[in-house]
Each structure stands twice: as structure tokens, then as C-alpha cells.
Amino acid sequence: MNIAVDGRICGAKGLPGKSRLGFHVDLHNREIASRHGSQQFSFQSLYRAEETNVDVYKGSVRDLHEMLVDGYNVSLFVLGESGSGKSFTLSGNGKEAGIVQMFLDQLFSTIDDVEARSFRHGGHQRASVSLQMYEVYNEVIRDLLTPSNDPMILKHSATRGVHVQGGNEVTVTDSADGIALFHQGLARKIKSMTDFGPAQNFASTIIHFNLILPVDDKPFPNKSTFTIVELPGLEKLGDDLTTIRYREGPKLTKSLISFNVLINTIATQPYADRLINYGESKLTQLLEDEVGGNCRTQALVCMKTDSDPNLISAVVKMCRELEQVKNFPVLNDCIIQDLITQ
């Protein structure tokens, strides 16, 4: 199952005329290009500036919720240059909810229905939801659900794959509890400045909503995870990457450069027996399932109306490669869980 790629144009309400756009847009065919006649990319869905987070949720996230409840791992990558609406899409503002809140509202509504049906049939299992939230900046991993700034380390196990050792996994009791924890984590994101701009432009945020859900006719519940990844600002893709390494050091943009190399590599190797190196950065190590593994992954590319054409060319290339990445999601039922061994 290939990664699905959607686009969102963020800016003033209403899509400006083409003369005001920094790149070419064909809304009818859902296409973007850096310039008219240059290489283009066709999104599965392309959201205009006047469309809301509700539109994005219904078109790009609601199906992920359905697969999660059915027992599959799902993931949403939110990417784009800094200031393109990534954080607004996830967390909203005072007037409009973000897609994380919409997801939690729908998830706990579904859990209530599933548990009520299970109890009517004599079941006694209850569902559970937990949250993990990490930031990767300058090749350092921080747990956003703890006040400590101590760096975390990665560990590999047969049952959990690559994971953050000792990371907090907080039980979420309801939608309001989940959104409160989410905003607490956001408040702990890095806020310092670098010589090259705000540190948050170089940071990645990884959010895991882990679900254990009883199944009517099964003795054990399904276990699945919804992973949300907000990638660093893509504006660096418009520059020469070798020059960036020399100018900004080997670590500051390592997550973005390694992610770009990873999807390029996997896009050219679509078969399950491929051998892929995920070890180039902390971020790519944490994405073994979400990029090329046991996960149904959706990408949402946010674009500013005044994006530079050179950046759009790089974004088009990345979208083309993302679309070629093939994942292999499986139902995480009790049978699959028993097959995971040392």
C-alpha cells in the first residue's frame, strides 16, 4: 500500500489569483508545479486556502481513524516549509479545532460504542488509549510529556522495534484529557533561536496514540497505533544540501536530509525483501514502521501561497518519491501479536 499524498494551500481566506501565487496551481487536476510547464505533481486531494481543518480531517484523516479502530497501524506526516500551517492543521487556534482534537473526539465516541456492544454480548474487556510525544532536535530526543530536558536514548526490541527507552506513555481517559496532554507537550517544544532561525524550524515532533480495543469474537484485543509526525521546515530542500551541512553543521538539518534520502531509497526499492538503512538519524530510526513498514501512511503537504518556486520544485520531487514508498500494513490481532518473537 503506497503512501497517499494530499496537499493544502494555506494563506489568506480564499485562493488568490495565479498572479499572486509563487507557483502554478491547477485546482481541477489537483496539481502543483514550480512554474507553468515545469514538472508537476498531482495530489489525491488538494485543499484550497478557504477550506477548514474539518475539511482536511474528513478528507485525509477520517479513513485513518477507521483503519486504526480495525486494528491497523496508521500514520499522518504533516510537512511543509515553516509558517505553512502545519501546526495550525494539527492543533488549530482559538476559533478552529485542529485535527488532533477531531481525531480524539471521534476515537472516544467509537470506543464508547464498541464497549457498549461488547458488554451486551457478555464481554468484559475495556479499551485503553495512551499517548507518547517526543521531539527530535539537533539529534537529541526529548520526551515532551515530562518536564525534564534530559536527552533520551533509543533501544531496539523484537516486540517494540526501535523505541525511546524509558519514554513516558500516559493513559488518556477521554478526549478532553487527551487534548490537554497534547497541548502540554506542545508547550514544552524547543523555543530557542539559532544563528539560522528559530530552533523549532529544525525540530520534528512525533506523537503516538496507542489503542488497545476488544474484538467481539476474539479472546484478546487488537493493538494499533496512530502516529503523527510533524517534520522540520522543508525550506532547506530548496538549497544545496551539501552546502547546508557545511554552513549549519552536521546535526541541525540531519533529520530532514536523512528523511529525504530515506524516501528516495525506498521509492526505488518497492519489494518487501529490500534492505534499507534507517540508521542515518534519530528521526529515521523512529520511522521504520511508518516509512516502508507495518503502517498505512498518509502525507499532508502544507504550502504557503508565496512559496519560492525553487522550493516548490524540491517539494514536487519529494512528493513524487513519497508516493512511490510502499508500506505493508497488517492486522495487529492476537495471531500477529503471537508471531512476534525474540
Tab-separated table of C-alpha atoms in Angstrom:
chain	number	residue	atom	x	y	z
A	1	MET	CA	0.000	0.000	0.000
A	2	ASN	CA	1.711	3.180	-1.197
A	3	ILE	CA	1.840	6.362	0.852
A	4	ALA	CA	-1.029	8.672	-0.120
A	5	VAL	CA	-0.068	12.330	-0.574
A	6	ASP	CA	-2.506	15.237	-0.128
A	7	GLY	CA	-1.796	18.954	-0.354
A	8	ARG	CA	-3.037	22.038	1.451
A	9	ILE	CA	-2.582	25.648	0.371
A	10	CYS	CA	-2.506	27.831	3.462
A	11	GLY	CA	-2.824	31.582	3.410
A	12	ALA	CA	-5.497	34.254	3.422
A	13	LYS	CA	-9.080	33.060	3.147
A	14	GLY	CA	-9.846	32.319	-0.491
A	15	LEU	CA	-7.292	31.164	-3.045
A	16	PRO	CA	-5.504	34.201	-4.506
A	17	GLY	CA	-5.309	34.637	-8.266
A	18	LYS	CA	-2.459	32.919	-10.042
A	19	SER	CA	-0.530	36.189	-10.331
A	20	ARG	CA	-0.257	36.303	-6.538
A	21	LEU	CA	0.905	32.710	-6.160
A	22	GLY	CA	4.582	31.875	-6.071
A	23	PHE	CA	3.911	28.687	-8.028
A	24	HIS	CA	1.483	27.198	-10.547
A	25	VAL	CA	-1.706	25.520	-9.276
A	26	ASP	CA	-4.256	23.557	-11.288
A	27	LEU	CA	-7.160	23.016	-8.897
A	28	HIS	CA	-9.189	20.959	-11.363
A	29	ASN	CA	-6.453	18.323	-11.669
A	30	ARG	CA	-5.162	18.864	-8.091
A	31	GLU	CA	-1.704	19.673	-9.479
A	32	ILE	CA	1.127	21.953	-8.440
A	33	ALA	CA	4.296	22.928	-10.293
A	34	SER	CA	7.036	25.439	-9.609
A	35	ARG	CA	6.212	27.173	-12.882
A	36	HIS	CA	3.753	26.644	-15.705
A	37	GLY	CA	5.081	23.863	-17.900
A	38	SER	CA	7.607	22.534	-15.366
A	39	GLN	CA	7.448	19.160	-13.635
A	40	GLN	CA	4.180	18.828	-11.723
A	41	PHE	CA	2.664	16.596	-9.049
A	42	SER	CA	-0.984	15.513	-8.727
A	43	PHE	CA	-2.262	15.187	-5.156
A	44	GLN	CA	-5.009	12.756	-4.227
A	45	SER	CA	-6.716	15.752	-2.601
A	46	LEU	CA	-5.722	19.423	-2.747
A	47	TYR	CA	-7.288	21.724	-0.153
A	48	ARG	CA	-7.689	25.388	-1.008
A	49	ALA	CA	-6.940	28.200	1.408
A	50	GLU	CA	-10.600	28.732	2.306
A	51	GLU	CA	-11.105	25.081	3.287
A	52	THR	CA	-11.058	24.358	7.017
A	53	ASN	CA	-9.437	21.812	9.294
A	54	VAL	CA	-12.770	19.983	9.278
A	55	ASP	CA	-12.442	19.561	5.501
A	56	VAL	CA	-8.900	18.259	5.922
A	57	TYR	CA	-9.960	15.847	8.664
A	58	LYS	CA	-12.854	14.441	6.659
A	59	GLY	CA	-10.790	14.075	3.505
A	60	SER	CA	-7.433	12.893	4.835
A	61	VAL	CA	-7.713	11.644	8.426
A	62	ARG	CA	-11.124	10.053	8.977
A	63	ASP	CA	-10.203	6.935	6.983
A	64	LEU	CA	-7.071	6.547	9.134
A	65	HIS	CA	-9.304	6.515	12.218
A	66	GLU	CA	-11.389	3.706	10.720
A	67	MET	CA	-8.293	1.588	9.990
A	68	LEU	CA	-6.890	2.249	13.474
A	69	VAL	CA	-10.099	1.012	15.088
A	70	ASP	CA	-9.996	-2.053	12.828
A	71	GLY	CA	-6.557	-2.917	14.249
A	72	TYR	CA	-4.075	-1.438	11.763
A	73	ASN	CA	-1.194	0.936	12.447
A	74	VAL	CA	-1.743	4.263	10.709
A	75	SER	CA	0.317	7.410	10.375
A	76	LEU	CA	-0.031	11.017	9.254
A	77	PHE	CA	3.004	13.011	8.123
A	78	VAL	CA	2.479	16.772	8.167
A	79	LEU	CA	5.196	18.523	6.185
A	80	GLY	CA	5.883	21.854	4.550
A	81	GLU	CA	8.044	24.920	4.922
A	82	SER	CA	7.999	26.857	8.196
A	83	GLY	CA	4.900	29.045	8.502
A	84	SER	CA	2.862	26.998	6.024
A	85	GLY	CA	0.148	25.942	8.511
A	86	LYS	CA	1.452	22.610	9.819
A	87	SER	CA	0.948	23.444	13.497
A	88	PHE	CA	-2.407	25.114	12.816
A	89	THR	CA	-3.594	21.999	10.984
A	90	LEU	CA	-2.706	19.805	13.959
A	91	SER	CA	-3.671	21.997	16.904
A	92	GLY	CA	-5.961	24.690	15.474
A	93	ASN	CA	-6.394	28.032	17.192
A	94	GLY	CA	-8.914	29.698	19.486
A	95	LYS	CA	-11.570	29.732	16.761
A	96	GLU	CA	-10.999	26.446	14.949
A	97	ALA	CA	-10.171	22.996	16.296
A	98	GLY	CA	-7.193	21.077	14.957
A	99	ILE	CA	-7.316	17.589	13.533
A	100	VAL	CA	-5.857	16.069	16.737
A	101	GLN	CA	-8.911	17.184	18.710
A	102	MET	CA	-11.251	15.916	15.978
A	103	PHE	CA	-9.466	12.565	15.987
A	104	LEU	CA	-9.740	12.206	19.776
A	105	ASP	CA	-13.428	13.161	19.743
A	106	GLN	CA	-14.180	10.516	17.128
A	107	LEU	CA	-11.948	7.893	18.738
A	108	PHE	CA	-13.570	8.059	22.168
A	109	SER	CA	-17.026	8.128	20.620
A	110	THR	CA	-16.135	4.920	18.771
A	111	ILE	CA	-14.708	3.346	21.942
A	112	ASP	CA	-17.967	4.023	23.799
A	113	ASP	CA	-19.912	2.266	21.031
A	114	VAL	CA	-17.530	-0.723	20.895
A	115	GLU	CA	-17.535	-1.230	24.667
A	116	ALA	CA	-21.323	-0.956	24.865
A	117	ARG	CA	-21.694	-3.580	22.141
A	118	SER	CA	-19.132	-5.845	23.811
A	119	PHE	CA	-20.871	-5.663	27.204
A	120	ARG	CA	-24.207	-6.525	25.584
A	121	HIS	CA	-22.594	-9.724	24.298
A	122	GLY	CA	-21.110	-10.653	27.668
A	123	GLY	CA	-17.662	-9.182	27.121
A	124	HIS	CA	-15.702	-7.671	29.988
A	125	GLN	CA	-12.680	-6.126	28.254
A	126	ARG	CA	-12.261	-2.383	28.200
A	127	ALA	CA	-10.439	-0.336	25.622
A	128	SER	CA	-7.437	1.788	26.543
A	129	VAL	CA	-5.696	4.730	24.890
A	130	SER	CA	-2.237	6.029	25.738
A	131	LEU	CA	-0.118	8.908	24.450
A	132	GLN	CA	3.611	9.279	23.797
A	133	MET	CA	5.106	12.513	22.481
A	134	TYR	CA	8.709	13.240	21.503
A	135	GLU	CA	10.765	15.972	19.895
A	136	VAL	CA	13.896	15.365	17.820
A	137	TYR	CA	16.161	18.402	17.543
A	138	ASN	CA	19.861	18.501	16.662
A	139	GLU	CA	19.960	14.678	17.002
A	140	VAL	CA	18.693	14.855	20.590
A	141	ILE	CA	15.400	13.224	21.593
A	142	ARG	CA	13.304	14.852	24.315
A	143	ASP	CA	10.175	13.463	25.965
A	144	LEU	CA	7.531	16.195	25.729
A	145	LEU	CA	5.342	14.566	28.371
A	146	THR	CA	7.830	15.168	31.172
A	147	PRO	CA	9.220	18.472	32.489
A	148	SER	CA	12.760	17.081	32.339
A	149	ASN	CA	15.024	18.143	29.471
A	150	ASP	CA	17.205	15.054	29.795
A	151	PRO	CA	18.054	13.507	26.400
A	152	MET	CA	16.513	10.116	25.699
A	153	ILE	CA	18.184	7.133	24.053
A	154	LEU	CA	16.889	4.635	21.519
A	155	LYS	CA	16.572	0.920	22.108
A	156	HIS	CA	15.557	-1.994	19.879
A	157	SER	CA	13.481	-4.994	20.911
A	158	ALA	CA	11.755	-7.760	18.985
A	159	THR	CA	8.311	-6.774	20.261
A	160	ARG	CA	8.566	-2.974	20.025
A	161	GLY	CA	11.169	-2.397	17.340
A	162	VAL	CA	13.128	0.856	17.702
A	163	HIS	CA	11.654	2.896	20.537
A	164	VAL	CA	12.570	5.557	23.081
A	165	GLN	CA	13.897	3.830	26.189
A	166	GLY	CA	12.058	4.917	29.325
A	167	GLY	CA	9.734	7.264	27.463
A	168	ASN	CA	6.507	8.292	29.174
A	169	GLU	CA	3.366	6.505	27.999
A	170	VAL	CA	0.463	8.353	29.602
A	171	THR	CA	-3.035	6.849	29.811
A	172	VAL	CA	-5.700	9.019	28.164
A	173	THR	CA	-9.087	8.785	29.849
A	174	ASP	CA	-11.197	10.804	27.420
A	175	SER	CA	-10.973	13.328	24.592
A	176	ALA	CA	-10.570	16.349	26.889
A	177	ASP	CA	-7.769	14.615	28.787
A	178	GLY	CA	-6.016	13.744	25.525
A	179	ILE	CA	-6.140	17.268	24.093
A	180	ALA	CA	-4.909	18.707	27.416
A	181	LEU	CA	-1.905	16.345	27.386
A	182	PHE	CA	-1.262	17.161	23.730
A	183	HIS	CA	-1.143	20.900	24.438
A	184	GLN	CA	1.091	20.339	27.462
A	185	GLY	CA	3.514	18.555	25.167
A	186	LEU	CA	3.363	21.341	22.584
A	187	ALA	CA	4.184	23.889	25.289
A	188	ARG	CA	7.432	22.020	26.027
A	189	LYS	CA	8.724	22.183	22.439
A	190	ILE	CA	12.002	23.987	21.957
A	191	LYS	CA	11.687	27.765	21.698
A	192	SER	CA	15.300	28.971	21.455
A	193	MET	CA	16.916	30.724	18.486
A	194	THR	CA	19.832	29.574	16.354
A	195	ASP	CA	22.070	31.557	14.011
A	196	PHE	CA	19.876	30.224	11.202
A	197	GLY	CA	16.429	30.955	12.630
A	198	PRO	CA	14.075	29.554	15.298
A	199	ALA	CA	15.137	26.144	16.589
A	200	GLN	CA	11.596	24.807	16.141
A	201	ASN	CA	12.042	25.102	12.355
A	202	PHE	CA	14.666	22.341	12.611
A	203	ALA	CA	12.738	20.103	15.045
A	204	SER	CA	10.485	17.117	14.430
A	205	THR	CA	7.541	16.153	16.632
A	206	ILE	CA	6.450	12.511	16.895
A	207	ILE	CA	3.127	11.667	18.561
A	208	HIS	CA	1.855	8.134	19.233
A	209	PHE	CA	-1.745	7.372	20.180
A	210	ASN	CA	-1.706	3.698	21.204
A	211	LEU	CA	-5.038	1.859	21.138
A	212	ILE	CA	-5.988	-1.465	22.716
A	213	LEU	CA	-9.503	-2.366	21.596
A	214	PRO	CA	-11.522	-5.519	22.390
A	215	VAL	CA	-12.942	-7.514	19.493
A	216	ASP	CA	-16.311	-9.250	19.871
A	217	ASP	CA	-15.314	-12.748	18.771
A	218	LYS	CA	-11.651	-12.726	19.822
A	219	PRO	CA	-10.207	-13.679	23.236
A	220	PHE	CA	-7.625	-10.893	23.083
A	221	PRO	CA	-7.846	-7.281	21.914
A	222	ASN	CA	-6.297	-5.719	18.831
A	223	LYS	CA	-3.380	-3.358	19.388
A	224	SER	CA	-2.766	-0.496	16.975
A	225	THR	CA	-1.063	2.904	16.887
A	226	PHE	CA	-1.805	6.245	15.227
A	227	THR	CA	1.481	8.113	14.709
A	228	ILE	CA	1.544	11.801	13.803
A	229	VAL	CA	4.833	13.234	12.568
A	230	GLU	CA	5.389	16.949	12.095
A	231	LEU	CA	8.598	17.247	10.087
A	232	PRO	CA	11.105	20.137	10.148
A	233	GLY	CA	10.540	23.037	7.773
A	234	LEU	CA	11.158	21.976	4.174
A	235	GLU	CA	12.631	25.339	3.132
A	236	LYS	CA	16.137	23.836	3.312
A	237	LEU	CA	15.268	21.480	0.442
A	238	GLY	CA	15.442	24.457	-1.898
A	239	ASP	CA	19.162	24.866	-1.102
A	240	ASP	CA	22.152	22.700	-1.925
A	241	LEU	CA	22.202	20.074	0.830
A	242	THR	CA	25.989	19.718	0.874
A	243	THR	CA	26.344	23.460	1.378
A	244	ILE	CA	23.808	23.311	4.217
A	245	ARG	CA	25.860	20.661	6.040
A	246	TYR	CA	28.989	22.806	5.877
A	247	ARG	CA	27.170	26.017	6.821
A	248	GLU	CA	24.931	24.761	9.623
A	249	GLY	CA	26.867	21.768	10.898
A	250	PRO	CA	26.247	18.032	10.574
A	251	LYS	CA	23.360	17.717	13.050
A	252	LEU	CA	20.993	20.687	12.761
A	253	THR	CA	19.383	19.592	9.479
A	254	LYS	CA	20.301	15.906	9.730
A	255	SER	CA	16.703	14.780	10.341
A	256	LEU	CA	15.387	16.436	7.188
A	257	ILE	CA	18.297	15.416	4.954
A	258	SER	CA	18.225	11.804	6.196
A	259	PHE	CA	14.444	11.599	5.752
A	260	ASN	CA	14.798	12.876	2.197
A	261	VAL	CA	17.476	10.266	1.440
A	262	LEU	CA	15.376	7.519	3.080
A	263	ILE	CA	12.273	8.073	0.970
A	264	ASN	CA	14.405	8.335	-2.174
A	265	THR	CA	15.965	4.968	-1.341
A	266	ILE	CA	12.693	3.191	-0.507
A	267	ALA	CA	10.911	4.665	-3.535
A	268	THR	CA	13.347	2.798	-5.779
A	269	GLN	CA	13.024	-0.480	-3.833
A	270	PRO	CA	9.319	-1.385	-3.661
A	271	TYR	CA	9.655	-5.027	-2.559
A	272	ALA	CA	9.271	-6.417	0.955
A	273	ASP	CA	12.667	-8.181	0.914
A	274	ARG	CA	14.555	-4.910	0.443
A	275	LEU	CA	17.388	-3.900	2.760
A	276	ILE	CA	17.031	-0.292	3.942
A	277	ASN	CA	19.337	1.709	6.212
A	278	TYR	CA	17.233	3.644	8.729
A	279	GLY	CA	20.224	4.482	10.932
A	280	GLU	CA	21.285	7.795	9.393
A	281	SER	CA	19.427	9.873	12.003
A	282	LYS	CA	17.374	9.549	15.180
A	283	LEU	CA	14.244	10.537	13.253
A	284	THR	CA	14.586	7.900	10.544
A	285	GLN	CA	15.326	5.214	13.142
A	286	LEU	CA	11.989	6.004	14.785
A	287	LEU	CA	10.069	5.700	11.492
A	288	GLU	CA	10.780	2.108	10.479
A	289	ASP	CA	7.088	1.165	10.515
A	290	GLU	CA	5.712	4.465	9.229
A	291	VAL	CA	8.008	4.613	6.193
A	292	GLY	CA	8.115	1.269	4.417
A	293	GLY	CA	6.860	-0.982	7.219
A	294	ASN	CA	3.722	-2.142	9.033
A	295	CYS	CA	1.642	1.011	8.676
A	296	ARG	CA	-0.886	2.759	6.461
A	297	THR	CA	0.664	6.196	5.970
A	298	GLN	CA	-0.851	9.440	4.715
A	299	ALA	CA	1.175	12.588	3.977
A	300	LEU	CA	-0.237	16.108	4.076
A	301	VAL	CA	1.933	18.744	2.380
A	302	CYS	CA	1.233	22.324	3.501
A	303	MET	CA	2.239	25.153	1.141
A	304	LYS	CA	2.280	28.914	1.522
A	305	THR	CA	0.770	30.972	-1.280
A	306	ASP	CA	4.073	32.832	-1.700
A	307	SER	CA	6.364	29.787	-1.641
A	308	ASP	CA	9.558	30.142	-3.641
A	309	PRO	CA	9.465	28.264	-6.995
A	310	ASN	CA	12.809	26.586	-6.233
A	311	LEU	CA	11.367	25.168	-3.030
A	312	ILE	CA	8.233	24.004	-4.843
A	313	SER	CA	10.460	22.115	-7.304
A	314	ALA	CA	12.058	20.290	-4.355
A	315	VAL	CA	8.640	19.654	-2.778
A	316	VAL	CA	7.332	18.219	-6.065
A	317	LYS	CA	10.312	15.841	-6.161
A	318	MET	CA	9.729	14.764	-2.546
A	319	CYS	CA	6.005	14.199	-3.196
A	320	ARG	CA	6.771	12.041	-6.222
A	321	GLU	CA	9.093	9.891	-4.132
A	322	LEU	CA	6.737	9.701	-1.143
A	323	GLU	CA	4.001	8.429	-3.443
A	324	GLN	CA	6.294	5.589	-4.542
A	325	VAL	CA	7.025	4.383	-0.988
A	326	LYS	CA	5.256	1.077	-0.423
A	327	ASN	CA	4.177	0.059	3.098
A	328	PHE	CA	2.930	-3.340	4.255
A	329	PRO	CA	0.238	-2.872	6.949
A	330	VAL	CA	-1.108	-5.995	8.661
A	331	LEU	CA	-3.972	-6.528	11.105
A	332	ASN	CA	-2.471	-6.407	14.602
A	333	ASP	CA	-4.728	-9.066	16.105
A	334	CYS	CA	-3.810	-11.734	18.649
A	335	ILE	CA	-2.431	-14.029	15.905
A	336	ILE	CA	0.060	-11.441	14.649
A	337	GLN	CA	0.970	-10.493	18.219
A	338	ASP	CA	1.814	-14.155	18.954
A	339	LEU	CA	4.034	-14.336	15.866
A	340	ILE	CA	6.310	-11.572	17.198
A	341	THR	CA	9.125	-13.464	18.933
A	342	GLN	CA	12.696	-12.958	20.023
